[in-house]
Structures are given as C-alpha cells and as structure tokens.
Coordinates of C-alpha atoms in Angstrom, one line a residue:
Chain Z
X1099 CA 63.8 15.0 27.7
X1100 CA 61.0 15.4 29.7
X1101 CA 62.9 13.1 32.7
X1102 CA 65.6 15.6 32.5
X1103 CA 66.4 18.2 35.4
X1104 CA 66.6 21.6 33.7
X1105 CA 63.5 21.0 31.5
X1106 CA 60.9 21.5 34.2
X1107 CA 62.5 24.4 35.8
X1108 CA 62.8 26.0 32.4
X1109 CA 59.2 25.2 31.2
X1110 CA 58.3 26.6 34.1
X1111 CA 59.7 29.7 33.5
X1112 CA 58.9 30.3 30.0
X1113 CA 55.0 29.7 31.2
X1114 CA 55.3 31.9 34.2
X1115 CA 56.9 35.0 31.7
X1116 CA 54.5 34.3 29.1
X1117 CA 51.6 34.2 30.8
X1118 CA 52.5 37.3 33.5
X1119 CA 52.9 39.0 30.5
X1120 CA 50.0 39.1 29.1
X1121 CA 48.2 39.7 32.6
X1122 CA 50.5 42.8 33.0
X1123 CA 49.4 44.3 29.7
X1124 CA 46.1 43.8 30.4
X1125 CA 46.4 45.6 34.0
X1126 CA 48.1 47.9 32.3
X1127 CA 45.4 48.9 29.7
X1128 CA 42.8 49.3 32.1
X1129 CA 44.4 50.7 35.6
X1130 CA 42.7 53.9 34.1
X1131 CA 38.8 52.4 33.7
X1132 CA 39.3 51.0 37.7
X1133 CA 41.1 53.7 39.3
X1134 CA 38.1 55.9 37.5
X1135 CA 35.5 53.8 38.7
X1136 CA 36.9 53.4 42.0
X1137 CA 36.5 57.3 42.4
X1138 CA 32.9 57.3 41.2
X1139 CA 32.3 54.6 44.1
X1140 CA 33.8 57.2 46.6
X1141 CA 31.5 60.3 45.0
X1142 CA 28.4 57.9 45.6
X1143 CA 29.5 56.7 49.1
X1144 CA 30.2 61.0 50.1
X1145 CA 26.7 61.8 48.1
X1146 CA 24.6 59.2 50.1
X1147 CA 26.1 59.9 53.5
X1148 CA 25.4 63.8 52.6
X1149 CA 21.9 62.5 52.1
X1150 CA 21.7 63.9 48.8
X1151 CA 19.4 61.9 46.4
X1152 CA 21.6 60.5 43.4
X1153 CA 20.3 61.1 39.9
X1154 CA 21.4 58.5 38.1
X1155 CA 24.1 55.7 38.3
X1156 CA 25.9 57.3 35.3
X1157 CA 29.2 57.9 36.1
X1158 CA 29.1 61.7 34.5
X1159 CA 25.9 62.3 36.2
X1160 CA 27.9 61.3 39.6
X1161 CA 31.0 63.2 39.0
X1162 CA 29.1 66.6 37.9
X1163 CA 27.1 66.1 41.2
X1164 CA 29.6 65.8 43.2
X1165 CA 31.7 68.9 41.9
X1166 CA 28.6 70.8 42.2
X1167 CA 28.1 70.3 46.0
X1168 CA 31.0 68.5 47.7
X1169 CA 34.4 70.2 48.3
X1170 CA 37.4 69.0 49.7
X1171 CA 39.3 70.4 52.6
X1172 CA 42.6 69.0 53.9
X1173 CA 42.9 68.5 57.5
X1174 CA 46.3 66.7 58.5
X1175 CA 46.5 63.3 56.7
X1176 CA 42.9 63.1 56.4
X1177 CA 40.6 64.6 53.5
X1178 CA 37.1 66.1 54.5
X1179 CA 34.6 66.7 52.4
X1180 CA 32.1 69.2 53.2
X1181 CA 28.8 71.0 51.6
X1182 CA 27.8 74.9 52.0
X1183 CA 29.8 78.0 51.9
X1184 CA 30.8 80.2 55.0
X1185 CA 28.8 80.1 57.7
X1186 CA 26.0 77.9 55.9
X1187 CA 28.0 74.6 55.9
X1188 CA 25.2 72.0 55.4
X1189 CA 27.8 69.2 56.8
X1190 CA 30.7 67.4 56.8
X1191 CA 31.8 63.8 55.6
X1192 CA 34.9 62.1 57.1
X1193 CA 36.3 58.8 57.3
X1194 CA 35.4 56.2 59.8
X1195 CA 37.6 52.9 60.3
X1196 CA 37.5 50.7 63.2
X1197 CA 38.4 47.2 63.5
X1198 CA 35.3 44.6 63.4
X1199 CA 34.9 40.8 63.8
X1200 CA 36.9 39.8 60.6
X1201 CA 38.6 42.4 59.8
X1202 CA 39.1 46.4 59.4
X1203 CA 36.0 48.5 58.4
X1204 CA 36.4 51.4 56.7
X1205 CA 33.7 54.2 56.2
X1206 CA 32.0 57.6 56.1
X1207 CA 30.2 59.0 58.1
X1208 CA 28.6 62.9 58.1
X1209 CA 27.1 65.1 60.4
X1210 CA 25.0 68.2 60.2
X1211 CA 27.3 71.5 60.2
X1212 CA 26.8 72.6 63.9
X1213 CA 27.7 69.0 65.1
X1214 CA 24.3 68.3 66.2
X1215 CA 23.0 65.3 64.1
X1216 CA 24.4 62.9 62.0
X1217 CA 23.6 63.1 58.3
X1218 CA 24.2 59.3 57.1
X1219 CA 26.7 56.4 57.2
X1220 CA 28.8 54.4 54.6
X1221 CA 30.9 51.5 54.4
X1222 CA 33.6 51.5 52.0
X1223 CA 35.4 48.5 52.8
X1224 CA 34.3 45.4 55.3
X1225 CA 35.1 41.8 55.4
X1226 CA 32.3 40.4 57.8
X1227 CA 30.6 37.1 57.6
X1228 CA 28.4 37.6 53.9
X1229 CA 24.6 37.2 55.0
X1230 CA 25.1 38.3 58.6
X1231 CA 27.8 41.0 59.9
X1232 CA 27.9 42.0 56.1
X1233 CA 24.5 43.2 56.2
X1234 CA 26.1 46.5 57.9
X1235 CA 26.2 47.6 54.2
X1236 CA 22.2 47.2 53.7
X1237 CA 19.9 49.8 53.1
X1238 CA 17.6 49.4 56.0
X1239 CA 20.7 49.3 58.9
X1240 CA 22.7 52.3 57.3
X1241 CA 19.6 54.4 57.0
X1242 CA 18.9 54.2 60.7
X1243 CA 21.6 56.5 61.5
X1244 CA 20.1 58.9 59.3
X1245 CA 19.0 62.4 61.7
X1246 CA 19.9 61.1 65.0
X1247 CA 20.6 63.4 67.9
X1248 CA 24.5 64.3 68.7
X1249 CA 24.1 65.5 72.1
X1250 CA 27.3 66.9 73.7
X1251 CA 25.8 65.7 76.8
X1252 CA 25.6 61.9 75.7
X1253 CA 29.8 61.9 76.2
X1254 CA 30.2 60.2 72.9
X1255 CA 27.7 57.6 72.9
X1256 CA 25.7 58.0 70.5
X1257 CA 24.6 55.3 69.2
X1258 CA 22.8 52.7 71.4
X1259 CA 20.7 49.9 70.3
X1260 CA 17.3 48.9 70.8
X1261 CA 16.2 47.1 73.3
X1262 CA 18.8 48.9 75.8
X1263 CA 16.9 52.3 77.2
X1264 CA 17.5 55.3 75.2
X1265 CA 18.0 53.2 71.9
X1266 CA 18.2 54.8 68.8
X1267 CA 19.3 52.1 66.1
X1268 CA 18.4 48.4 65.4
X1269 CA 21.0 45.8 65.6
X1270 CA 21.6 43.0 63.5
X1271 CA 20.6 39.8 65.0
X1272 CA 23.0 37.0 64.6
X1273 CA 26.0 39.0 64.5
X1274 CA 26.1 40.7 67.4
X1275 CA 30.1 41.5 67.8
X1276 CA 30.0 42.8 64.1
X1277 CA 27.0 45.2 65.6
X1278 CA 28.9 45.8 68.8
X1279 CA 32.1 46.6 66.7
X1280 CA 30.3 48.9 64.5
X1281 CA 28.3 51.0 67.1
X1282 CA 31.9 51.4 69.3
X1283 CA 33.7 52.4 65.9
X1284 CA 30.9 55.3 65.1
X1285 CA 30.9 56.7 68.5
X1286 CA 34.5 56.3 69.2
X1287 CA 35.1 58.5 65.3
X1288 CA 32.5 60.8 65.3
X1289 CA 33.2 62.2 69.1
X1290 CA 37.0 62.1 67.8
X1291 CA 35.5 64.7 65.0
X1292 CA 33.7 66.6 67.1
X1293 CA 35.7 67.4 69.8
X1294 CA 38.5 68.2 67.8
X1295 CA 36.8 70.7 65.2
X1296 CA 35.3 72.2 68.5
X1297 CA 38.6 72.5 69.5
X1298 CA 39.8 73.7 67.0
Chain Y
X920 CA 43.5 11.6 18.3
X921 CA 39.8 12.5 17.8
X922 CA 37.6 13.4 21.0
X923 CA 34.6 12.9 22.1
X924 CA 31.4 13.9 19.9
X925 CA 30.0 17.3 21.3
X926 CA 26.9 15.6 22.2
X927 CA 28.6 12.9 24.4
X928 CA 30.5 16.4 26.0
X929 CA 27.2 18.5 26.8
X930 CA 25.2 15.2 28.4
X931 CA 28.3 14.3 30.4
X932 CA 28.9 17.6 31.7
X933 CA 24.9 18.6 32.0
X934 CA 23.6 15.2 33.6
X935 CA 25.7 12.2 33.9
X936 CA 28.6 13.5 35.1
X937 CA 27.4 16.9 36.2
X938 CA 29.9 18.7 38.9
X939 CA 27.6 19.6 41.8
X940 CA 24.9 16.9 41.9
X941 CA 26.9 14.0 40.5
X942 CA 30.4 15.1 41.5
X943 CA 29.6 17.3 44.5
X944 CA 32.1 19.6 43.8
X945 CA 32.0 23.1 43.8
X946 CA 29.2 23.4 46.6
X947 CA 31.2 26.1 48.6
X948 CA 30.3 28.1 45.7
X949 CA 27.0 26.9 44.8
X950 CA 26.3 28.2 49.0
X951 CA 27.9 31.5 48.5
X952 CA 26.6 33.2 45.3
X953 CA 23.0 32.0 45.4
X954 CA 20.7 34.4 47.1
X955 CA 20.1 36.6 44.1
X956 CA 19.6 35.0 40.1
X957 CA 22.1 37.7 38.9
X958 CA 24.9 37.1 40.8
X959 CA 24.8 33.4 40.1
X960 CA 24.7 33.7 36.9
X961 CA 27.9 36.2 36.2
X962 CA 29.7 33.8 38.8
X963 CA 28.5 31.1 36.2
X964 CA 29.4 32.6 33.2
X965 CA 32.7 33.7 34.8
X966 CA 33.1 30.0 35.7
X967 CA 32.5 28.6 32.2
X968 CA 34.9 30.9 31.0
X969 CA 38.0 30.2 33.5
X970 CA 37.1 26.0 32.8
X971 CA 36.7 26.6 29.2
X972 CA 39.8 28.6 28.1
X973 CA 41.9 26.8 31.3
X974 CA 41.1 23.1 29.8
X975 CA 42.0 24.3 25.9
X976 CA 45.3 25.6 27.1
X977 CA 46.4 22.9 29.5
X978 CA 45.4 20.6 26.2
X979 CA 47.1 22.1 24.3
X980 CA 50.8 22.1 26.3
X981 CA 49.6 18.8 27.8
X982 CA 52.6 16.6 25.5
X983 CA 54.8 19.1 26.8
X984 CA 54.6 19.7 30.1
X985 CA 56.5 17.4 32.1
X986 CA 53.9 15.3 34.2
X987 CA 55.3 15.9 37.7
X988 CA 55.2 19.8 37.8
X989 CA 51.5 19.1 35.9
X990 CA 49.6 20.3 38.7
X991 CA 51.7 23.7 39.5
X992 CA 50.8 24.5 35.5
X993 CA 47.1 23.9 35.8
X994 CA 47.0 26.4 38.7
X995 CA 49.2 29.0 37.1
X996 CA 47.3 28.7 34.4
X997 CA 43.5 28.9 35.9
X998 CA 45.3 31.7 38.1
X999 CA 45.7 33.7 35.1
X1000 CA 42.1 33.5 33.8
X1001 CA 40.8 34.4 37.1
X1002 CA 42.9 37.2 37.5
X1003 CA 41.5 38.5 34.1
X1004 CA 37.8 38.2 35.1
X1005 CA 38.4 39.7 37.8
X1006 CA 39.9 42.7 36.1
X1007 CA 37.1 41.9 33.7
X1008 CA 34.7 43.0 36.0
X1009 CA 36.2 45.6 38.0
X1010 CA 36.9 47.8 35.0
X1011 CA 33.3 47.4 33.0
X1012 CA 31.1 45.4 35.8
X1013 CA 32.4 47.5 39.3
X1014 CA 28.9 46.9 40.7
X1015 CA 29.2 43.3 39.6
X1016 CA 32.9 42.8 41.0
X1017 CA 31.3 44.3 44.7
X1018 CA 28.6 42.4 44.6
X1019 CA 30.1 38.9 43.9
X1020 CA 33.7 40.0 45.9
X1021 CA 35.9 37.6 47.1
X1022 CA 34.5 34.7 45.5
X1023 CA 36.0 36.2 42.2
X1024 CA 39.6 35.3 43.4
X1025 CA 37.8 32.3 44.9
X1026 CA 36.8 30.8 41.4
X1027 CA 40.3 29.5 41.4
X1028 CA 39.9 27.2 44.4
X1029 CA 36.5 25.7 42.6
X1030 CA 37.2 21.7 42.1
X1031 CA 35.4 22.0 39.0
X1032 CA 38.0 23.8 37.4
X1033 CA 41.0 22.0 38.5
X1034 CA 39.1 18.7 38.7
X1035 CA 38.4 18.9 34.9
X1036 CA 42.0 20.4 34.1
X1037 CA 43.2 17.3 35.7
X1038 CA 40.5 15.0 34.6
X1039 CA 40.0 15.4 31.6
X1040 CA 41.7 18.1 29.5
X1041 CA 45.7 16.4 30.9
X1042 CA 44.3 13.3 28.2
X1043 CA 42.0 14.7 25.5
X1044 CA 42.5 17.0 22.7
X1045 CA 42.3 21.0 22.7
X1046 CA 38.3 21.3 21.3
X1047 CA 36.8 18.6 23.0
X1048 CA 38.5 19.8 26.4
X1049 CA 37.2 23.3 25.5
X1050 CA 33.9 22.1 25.0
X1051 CA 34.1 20.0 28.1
X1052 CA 35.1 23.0 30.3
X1053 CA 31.7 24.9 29.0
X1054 CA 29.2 21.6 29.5
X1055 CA 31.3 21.7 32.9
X1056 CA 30.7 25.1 33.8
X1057 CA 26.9 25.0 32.2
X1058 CA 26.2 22.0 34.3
X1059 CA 27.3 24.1 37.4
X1060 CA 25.7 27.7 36.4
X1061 CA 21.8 25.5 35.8
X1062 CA 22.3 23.8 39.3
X1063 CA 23.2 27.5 40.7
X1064 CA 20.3 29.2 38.8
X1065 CA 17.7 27.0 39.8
X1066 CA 18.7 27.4 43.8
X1067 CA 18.8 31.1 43.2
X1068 CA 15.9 31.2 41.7
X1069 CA 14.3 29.5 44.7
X1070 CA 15.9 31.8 47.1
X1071 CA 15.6 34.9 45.7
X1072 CA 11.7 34.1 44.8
X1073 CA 10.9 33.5 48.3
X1074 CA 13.5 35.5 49.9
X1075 CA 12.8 38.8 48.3
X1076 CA 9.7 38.1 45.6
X1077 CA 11.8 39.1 42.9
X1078 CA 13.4 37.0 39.8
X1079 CA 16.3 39.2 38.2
X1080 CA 15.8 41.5 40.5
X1081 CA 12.4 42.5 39.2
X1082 CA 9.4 42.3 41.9
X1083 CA 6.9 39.5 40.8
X1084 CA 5.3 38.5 44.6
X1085 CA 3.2 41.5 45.4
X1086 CA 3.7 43.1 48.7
X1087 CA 1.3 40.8 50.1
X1088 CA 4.5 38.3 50.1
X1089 CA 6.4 37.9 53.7
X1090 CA 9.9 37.7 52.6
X1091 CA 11.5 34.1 53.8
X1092 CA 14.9 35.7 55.9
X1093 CA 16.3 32.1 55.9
X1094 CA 16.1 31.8 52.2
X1095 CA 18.5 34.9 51.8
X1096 CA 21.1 33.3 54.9
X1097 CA 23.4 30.2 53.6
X1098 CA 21.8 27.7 55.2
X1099 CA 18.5 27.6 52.5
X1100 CA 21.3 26.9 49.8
X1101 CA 22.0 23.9 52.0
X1102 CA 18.5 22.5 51.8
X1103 CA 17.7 23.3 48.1
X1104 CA 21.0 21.6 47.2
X1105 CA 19.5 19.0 49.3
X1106 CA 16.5 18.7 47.5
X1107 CA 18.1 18.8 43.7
X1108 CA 20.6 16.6 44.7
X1109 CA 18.0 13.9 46.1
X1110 CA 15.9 14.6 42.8
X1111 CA 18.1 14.3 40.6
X1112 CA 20.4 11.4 41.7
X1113 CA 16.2 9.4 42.1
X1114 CA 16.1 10.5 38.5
X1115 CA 18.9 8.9 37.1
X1116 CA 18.8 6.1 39.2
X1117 CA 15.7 4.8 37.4
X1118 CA 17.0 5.7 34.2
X1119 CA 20.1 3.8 34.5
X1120 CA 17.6 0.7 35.6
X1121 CA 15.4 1.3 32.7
X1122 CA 18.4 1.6 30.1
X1123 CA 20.1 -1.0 31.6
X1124 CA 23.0 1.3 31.2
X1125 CA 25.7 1.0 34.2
X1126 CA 26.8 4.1 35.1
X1127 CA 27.3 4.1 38.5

C-alpha cells in the first residue's frame, strides 16, 4: 500500500488539513491577545518618544496613560498623535520610515510643538544586522536625539554625527550605512513634517 | 518494541551524543541568542518543546507514513510546533517574542530538530522519542546557558538580568557582538570533547 501512487498524495493531505486545522483555531483564539498587545507596544513607543516617563509595564497602566495625554488627529493617510490643547500643544509624534541596510525601518519620531526641538525617537520595526545596525533600538543611541535643536536654518539637516563639525549625535561604530541610513531617514521625515505643517 | 531506558536517553542526549558539542549542530543558534541568560533559555525551552512534541508525533505516524515523502512530514510537522510557540509568545510573552525575533521562525531550520526527527524518532517508539527530543533540546539549552552566562557576565555584569559586577566592572563590548559566542563555543567544545576523550580511554568504552 505504502508503494502505491495515491497513498502519499493522500496522506499528505489528510496531515496538511489536520494539522492547519488546529494551527488556525489556535490563531483564531488568540488574534485578540496580539492584536491587543500589539497596540500597547505602539502606546509605549508614542509615550517614550513624547518623553513621558512610563509607570509601569502593565498594559492598563499604559492604555489609561496614553488616553490621558495623547490624542489622535488624522492628517491624509497618516495618524498623528499629539499632546496639549489649543495653543499649548506640548508636541507631536508621527511616523518615520526609511529604507536601511537590510531592510525598511519604520519609526516615530516627535518634536516640541513650535517645531523647534525634537522630543525623542522610536523604532517600530527594523531588520538590521542583530549586535550592530540593530543597536539603533538601544537606549543610549535613541536617547541622543532627545532635545536637539531644529533650526530652520540648518535646511533639513539635522542630525550630524560626531566627529563631523557641528555634531550633535553618536554613531554606531561598525555599522556605519545602517547609521548613515538612519540619520538621512530622520532628516529627510522630520523636515517633510515640518515644512508641511508650516505650510499648512 | 521497547525503547531505550530513560537513563540511556538523558546521557545520550546530555553528554555522549550531545547536539552542539558532539554533533555541532545547531551552532547558528547557539551564536545568535546568547548574549543575555534569559533569552537563551526561552529559546531553550522553546527548543525542547518543538523536538519533544515533533519526535512523539513523527513516532507515532512513523509505520504510516510512506518513507519517501518522510522528510516533507517531519517539516510540516516541526513547522506546526514552531508556528505555535511563536504564537505562544506573541500573545503572553510579546517582550519575549521581540526580543528573541526571527530566530522564533528560525527554530525550524535548527538540525537538532530535524536531525533527531530523522535520526531517531523515524525508528523508535513514541515515549522514548519524546524523551529523546527533551535530553536533545536539554543538551542544547545547558551548552547555551553556560555561553550566555559567560557573555552576559562580562558583557553587562548582570546574570538574569540582575546587576552582580558593581560599577567598578568595564563592560567587555565583544562579549555582547557574535563573535565571543564563537570563542566560548570554542572553549566548551575543546573541554568537553578532552573530557570524554579520557573517559572513553579510561572505560575502555569505544564511542568514537
């Protein structure tokens, strides 16, 4: 039986139903628990470029932070988040994407709410080399961008790294077109922002 | 058909025949995950897991698979177990599931797995193969605990992720890169292989 033609193709099939089965039930039963968490992950990234210091890592702690101070405001096919009321807008977050060595990263970024200074960075979403480009998403080289200058004047670059003269922000030795990538990305998105809410 | 005593199972899969030092397989792995204690270990235990329950099912269809199509079963098969750790993780570990990333998915391209589903569990009965794929995976989460124990000591003077160097420690930048897996693995491997060297000439057991 087991030398015959059909047996295979049908074994096959039976194992392939049976065992999709189950793997779709169990997507099914807990698309809820990831798309959920997946939205707390987005609430941290807008809280910590917004600089503001997160509680806890609760989730509910998270969520009533974030409809406390953050609201939403649609602006074409994009979503901006921004804090304050009226004329006392503390900031706005939007997103940042930009292709890198590996791969597209994807981001947000805020600045202060008259333009001049840039509140914090976040990466959402990266595929560079784990140990070396990946270390974008580390502690010491996203808070660097924390407070510095956005000077009309500068003509969108705004961030320049050390040794060059003017340099604001560290780069990351050893993966230099990741750094590169990232610093063309930022300046390229943020003077996109700028210029067109000035516009506007 | 009886299988092999449980004792035989845990020394084979722990020393004798264990998968990174003995076998050398699963280093990519062993490379990736290894600069901090936790991660190896969840990669461990999610290792263990995908062996374990992959070896008991492919025993237990073994007389009925037909032998030629044997190897696109195993991978459906250890496919599907990955796939569920991974959802696993992202629903009730999400920092877990971003910290280890892609090598979640990539548990299914680790020889251990694959190299056991074909070694062992295509000829031996459902427990012992069950057993076998958690002596596999424990021989392979040890190895991975003990180099990320080294690196993250010296690399960031914590165990755990609690700080035990005070801040009188340098931190060792290599030991957090790839490359310090390389020459712990180095180390083990040369330790370990001197080890049972002598005790195969002692024993006068011929295991090589």
């Amino acid at each position: 039986m087991n030398k015959s033609f059909g047996y295979p193709i049908i074994f096959m099939i039976i194992i392939t139903v049976a065992f999709t089965l189950v793997l779709a039930y169990l997507n099914h039963t807990t698309t809820e628990a990831i798309a959920y968490n997946e939205e707390v992950e987005l609430w941290k990234t807008l809280l910590y470029v917004f600089d503001k210091d997160i509680p806890s890592d609760e989730p509910k702690d998270i969520e009533e932070m974030f409809n406390r101070y953050v609201k939403e405001e649609q602006v074409g096919d994009e979503t901006i988040y921004y804090i304050g009321e009226g004329d006392g807008i503390e900031g706005y977050a939007f997103p940042i994407s930009g292709t890198a060595l590996w791969g597209t990263v994807q981001g947000y970024a805020a600045v202060s709410g008259d333009y001049s200074e840039l509140l914090g960075i976040d990466f959402t979403s990266h595929s560079e080399t784990p140990g070396l480009g990946g270390r974008i998403s580390e502690q010491w080289f996203k808070e660097q961008f924390r407070g510095l200058e956005l000077d009309a004047a500068m003509d969108g670059k705004y961030i320049i790294y050390r040794p060059a003269p003017d340099g604001n922000v560290d780069t990351i030795a050893g993966a230099t077109q990741t750094s590169n990538s990232i610093s063309k990305l930022l300046n390229d998105d943020i003077h996109e922002f700028i210029s067109n809410r000035k516009g506007e | 058909m009886v299988g092999d005593s449980p004792k035989k199972i845990f020394k084979m899969g722990i020393w004798d025949d264990n998968p990174i030092f003995k076998q050398v397989i699963g280093i990519c792995s062993a490379l990736a995950v290894t600069n901090l204690m936790l991660n190896s270990l969840i990669m461990g235990l999610g290792l263990i897991f995908v062996t374990a329950f992959s070896e008991l099912t492919i025993s237990l269809i073994r007389r009925l698979t037909p032998k030629h199509i044997r190897m696109m079963v195993q991978v459906l098969i250890i496919s599907v177990y990955v796939i569920m750790v991974d959802i696993f993780l992202k629903a009730y570990y999400p920092e877990m599931s971003r910290a280890l990333g892609p090598y979640v998915g990539l548990i299914i391209t680790n020889c251990i797995i694959m190299g056991r589903c074909e070694g062992y569990a295509q000829n031996n009965p459902p427990i012992s193969s069950f057993l076998d794929g958690i002596a596999s995976g424990l021989g392979y989460t040890i190895i991975l605990l003990i180099i990320s124990f080294v690196r993250e000591l010296l690399g960031f003077g914590t165990v755990f992720g609690y700080q035990v160097l005070g801040s009188w420690w340098t931190n060792w930048t290599i030991m957090v890169m790839p490359p310090a897996a390389f020459f712990i693995l180095g180390v083990i491997v040369w330790w370990a292989r001197s080890v049972s060297e002598k005790e195969g000439e002692e024993g006068g057991a011929t295991n090589q």
